[in-house]
């Protein structure tokens, strides 16, 4: 929904006088660091040390004099370095929210070790080596296999950073970096330079409701993790670094160094050894939580708008999609269904319950779904049952013992405290009550940074209506005064909040407000959306035992275990279309693979051409939804005939690809593998693609190369080395020798999607609803390198009952198939290996067609056998070949001719192992 701060950013200038010291005036080097005074091994195989400050200073407050250092190789590819106050417990991300190993308890007495120190001491694991320098204390992390230094905190005179700093409200640590390292991550922000981190750009992490149109600013999520990809002498290797800390921070990336400046908490660093990008994400999500399994229908197309004023409008939208023959699985309501913006209510006039229930029964019967929004702010209203029960259960965040008062869409609100177990129970009960009122199929939790239209300490004004009911709903109408008296509301170091060093409590909960057990909002702020996601997931899963679908705007490390994500309030511009790709790819690295942007832009009005091009990209987002602002013109895909044609084309292909996308969803849940990936995930040796932000892969081998510029009917696309085949026209081949850019035709209704060699892609025939598309016969596309006389290909397919909460084999409600193919000495073979075949067999799924691309020569196939049986001419099975065409940009002089072979009329049960072979008559 529309962010309050988008229209109010200029008011920030009026309050910047509270900022005091700013990050831009930060001294380059603060203090002289710490020295190591003791070190010992721990019973669990770690090392425990103590650090003493060398020389105190009061820049940003006094130094903490004694620190505890704990280092442990937690797995063969994960190293943890934890540094905290040795004498006093400090705030950390709660271990019940993000389960992980606990570091050793603080010691009551700390004595000097009798051990003699050497200059460098090493602590080696399977993949990573930790080494340290005692005075001043610094450490390095190296890769064991090649000796590469991945992280090095020691400061030299020539470095632009100093030694480690550890104060109550200011922590600083830095690392050297090689200048040719490519870094990704450190979100959430809108990165104008693409997916690679850009030296000199600001990276601030602090969950904030400013729209995604704001570049290089802290946005809705906080993900203090980066991936580092290097290619040394032709050998690529990737690793990742997580600083697990929920406090606000600035990260300064200078190209050859990176510095964290954090306003609280502890230094809790995790290193993931990789060495491939996929291995890094696997290791990362093994710690933070595997991505949530998504129901099959969630991979269909979604339509939403803020401004569907009544139910009849929603009914018309569904009907118009059907008339236009554009696929649609899920219809959404923003807050239009609510009674004066109050959560868990229905507007009795515009969304009368009997009519809504009849509508839902109608769409549920054909397999469509319905999702509504919930904001965390609970309206302060003595006649409102949700609020009454919240007060009775004491669930709200407090300020000086009373519920903290804020303003969002209903007017005055209190914010539930999801760190409180009682709040989690109350929230679950409210969701249960609402589900009995309206059987929604998922929930959309928005505004959960948390967003507040006011700033400071507020009271409800007497004698006037608030909000007035006229004018923009995001204007603060409470009586408010600034809070600047505490060190929490006005910390000594100012992060670059909102991109302009706004006070950290601006347009959110006051940072001196208090959560359950005395936890300060100052520390827990960026966890708000994450904690709400966990509570919402628990509630939905408990309702009917089904797999939940939740869309959250605010995210943190580990959110992907519970929710999907969209990139917030974007703009209907060509620039925002381009930015959406980078943000989508980043969230895959963050372990949140179910991600997409508002197709055609949230506001203002997109042009017809832009909407054409946007659906051609958005049809291949993992989460594909058109959503628009209340104040924008209607932009459903059928509003323009040209856009409808592009939608039928692009979404038509998406719905054929749903089995592939669903299998990627399974892989994401099992190993963290992103659904949408940068090209370097599959081609880490090909350094040209390290910064590529205008194309992306779905899985390992399906490449989308969209038009992202106005007025263009061609696109210059990068093709890594190998053979690529158009999935819209499988006769079209591009063989890229060594990698090259190719200019592709892309008229208005065309998006270029190519499948890489050595792949087997499972598809179905599509449909207007995923439930219908799921019942259609399967086809397989097999790809070999063009003109191959020898080659291998493989692919896989996962099928299950998508209502089950768990996505796993062995339940009797799922099937997994590995597909294989080979060509050798003129014989082509395609076969499968099935695990748990019963589910697929019970559903009657069959393979109807197999198409093999890139075969050598131009001769005809013959001697077809299926499961060892020869197929003669009397069979219904057809065997046809067609010569493939090479792109005009490709020199074909030394390129072998190749053919595609189609085998159709098959009736092969997908739940049983099968084998097929035929001979190719090679005719050059």
Tab-separated table of C-alpha atoms in Angstrom, residues 115 191 193 196 229 245 260 323 451 459 468 560 595 663 732 888 908 911:
chain	number	residue	atom	x	y	z
A	115	UNK	CA	50.083	-18.962	27.471
A	191	UNK	CA	20.268	-0.420	-6.520
A	193	UNK	CA	23.805	0.292	-10.701
A	196	UNK	CA	26.701	-5.841	-7.954
A	229	UNK	CA	32.428	-13.926	-5.992
A	245	UNK	CA	22.539	-8.079	14.045
A	260	UNK	CA	30.210	-1.949	9.240
A	323	UNK	CA	-13.257	-13.041	-21.242
A	451	UNK	CA	4.979	2.204	9.487
A	459	UNK	CA	-2.210	11.604	21.974
A	468	UNK	CA	-11.150	13.627	9.176
A	560	UNK	CA	11.937	-16.712	3.671
A	595	UNK	CA	9.636	-12.662	-4.885
A	663	UNK	CA	9.966	-28.174	-8.956
A	732	UNK	CA	15.492	-21.478	-33.263
A	888	UNK	CA	21.764	-14.606	-38.101
A	908	UNK	CA	3.507	-42.888	-20.802
A	911	UNK	CA	4.727	-42.213	-12.180
